[in-house]
Amino acid sequence: MFIIEFFRVRDTDQAHATLGRVEHDATSLEDAKVRARSLFETLDMPQKPDAVRVVDERGEEVFVWSPKGRRT
């Protein structure tokens, strides 16, 4: 089980604001990464996210991605 989180990053201090979370029952981290990138473009959220991260069942961050390649 993975949690996919979508967030905005404030440029002035790099603070993160979570816009949404989706649980994803994936068989592998690679599957969760594909799903996260896909949802980044298609999930209806109140704001456009800057980045996405994937958290594993222990709550550890295992993947972070931004389409602009910005540091998050």
GROMACS .gro file of C-alpha atoms in nm:
model
   72
    1MET     CA    1   0.000   0.000   0.000
    2PHE     CA    2   0.127   0.344  -0.094
    3ILE     CA    3  -0.005   0.693  -0.030
    4ILE     CA    4   0.032   0.939  -0.317
    5GLU     CA    5   0.037   1.304  -0.203
    6PHE     CA    6   0.008   1.608  -0.425
    7PHE     CA    7   0.142   1.940  -0.300
    8ARG     CA    8   0.229   2.300  -0.375
    9VAL     CA    9   0.565   2.451  -0.283
   10ARG     CA   10   0.591   2.812  -0.168
   11ASP     CA   11   0.890   2.971  -0.341
   12THR     CA   12   0.985   3.204  -0.057
   13ASP     CA   13   1.057   2.935   0.202
   14GLN     CA   14   0.993   2.599   0.028
   15ALA     CA   15   0.700   2.523   0.262
   16HIS     CA   16   0.471   2.244   0.137
   17ALA     CA   17   0.091   2.256   0.130
   18THR     CA   18  -0.078   1.922   0.063
   19LEU     CA   19  -0.362   1.946  -0.189
   20GLY     CA   20  -0.473   1.585  -0.190
   21ARG     CA   21  -0.393   1.224  -0.102
   22VAL     CA   22  -0.477   0.900  -0.279
   23GLU     CA   23  -0.424   0.548  -0.146
   24HIS     CA   24  -0.286   0.312  -0.405
   25ASP     CA   25  -0.259  -0.062  -0.358
   26ALA     CA   26   0.039  -0.132  -0.584
   27THR     CA   27   0.252  -0.441  -0.620
   28SER     CA   28   0.572  -0.237  -0.654
   29LEU     CA   29   0.716   0.109  -0.611
   30GLU     CA   30   0.755   0.136  -0.989
   31ASP     CA   31   0.379   0.083  -1.029
   32ALA     CA   32   0.310   0.351  -0.767
   33LYS     CA   33   0.544   0.596  -0.948
   34VAL     CA   34   0.360   0.542  -1.278
   35ARG     CA   35   0.025   0.595  -1.106
   36ALA     CA   36   0.148   0.908  -0.926
   37ARG     CA   37   0.266   1.070  -1.251
   38SER     CA   38  -0.057   0.976  -1.426
   39LEU     CA   39  -0.275   1.118  -1.149
   40PHE     CA   40  -0.064   1.434  -1.139
   41GLU     CA   41  -0.200   1.525  -1.481
   42THR     CA   42  -0.557   1.396  -1.444
   43LEU     CA   43  -0.672   1.424  -1.082
   44ASP     CA   44  -0.921   1.707  -1.024
   45MET     CA   45  -0.787   1.925  -0.741
   46PRO     CA   46  -0.868   2.281  -0.631
   47GLN     CA   47  -0.519   2.396  -0.739
   48LYS     CA   48  -0.254   2.262  -0.975
   49PRO     CA   49   0.011   2.082  -0.770
   50ASP     CA   50   0.382   2.156  -0.806
   51ALA     CA   51   0.496   1.807  -0.717
   52VAL     CA   52   0.394   1.462  -0.599
   53ARG     CA   53   0.541   1.226  -0.343
   54VAL     CA   54   0.485   0.862  -0.262
   55VAL     CA   55   0.489   0.733   0.095
   56ASP     CA   56   0.514   0.363   0.180
   57GLU     CA   57   0.316   0.167   0.441
   58ARG     CA   58   0.563   0.273   0.714
   59GLY     CA   59   0.510   0.640   0.633
   60GLU     CA   60   0.853   0.679   0.474
   61GLU     CA   61   0.891   0.895   0.166
   62VAL     CA   62   1.008   0.671  -0.118
   63PHE     CA   63   0.962   0.895  -0.425
   64VAL     CA   64   0.928   1.266  -0.507
   65TRP     CA   65   0.866   1.404  -0.854
   66SER     CA   66   0.805   1.743  -1.012
   67PRO     CA   67   0.740   1.795  -1.383
   68LYS     CA   68   0.969   2.099  -1.378
   69GLY     CA   69   1.249   1.913  -1.204
   70ARG     CA   70   1.243   2.168  -0.923
   71ARG     CA   71   1.377   2.082  -0.582
   72THR     CA   72   1.095   2.015  -0.338
   0.00000   0.00000   0.00000
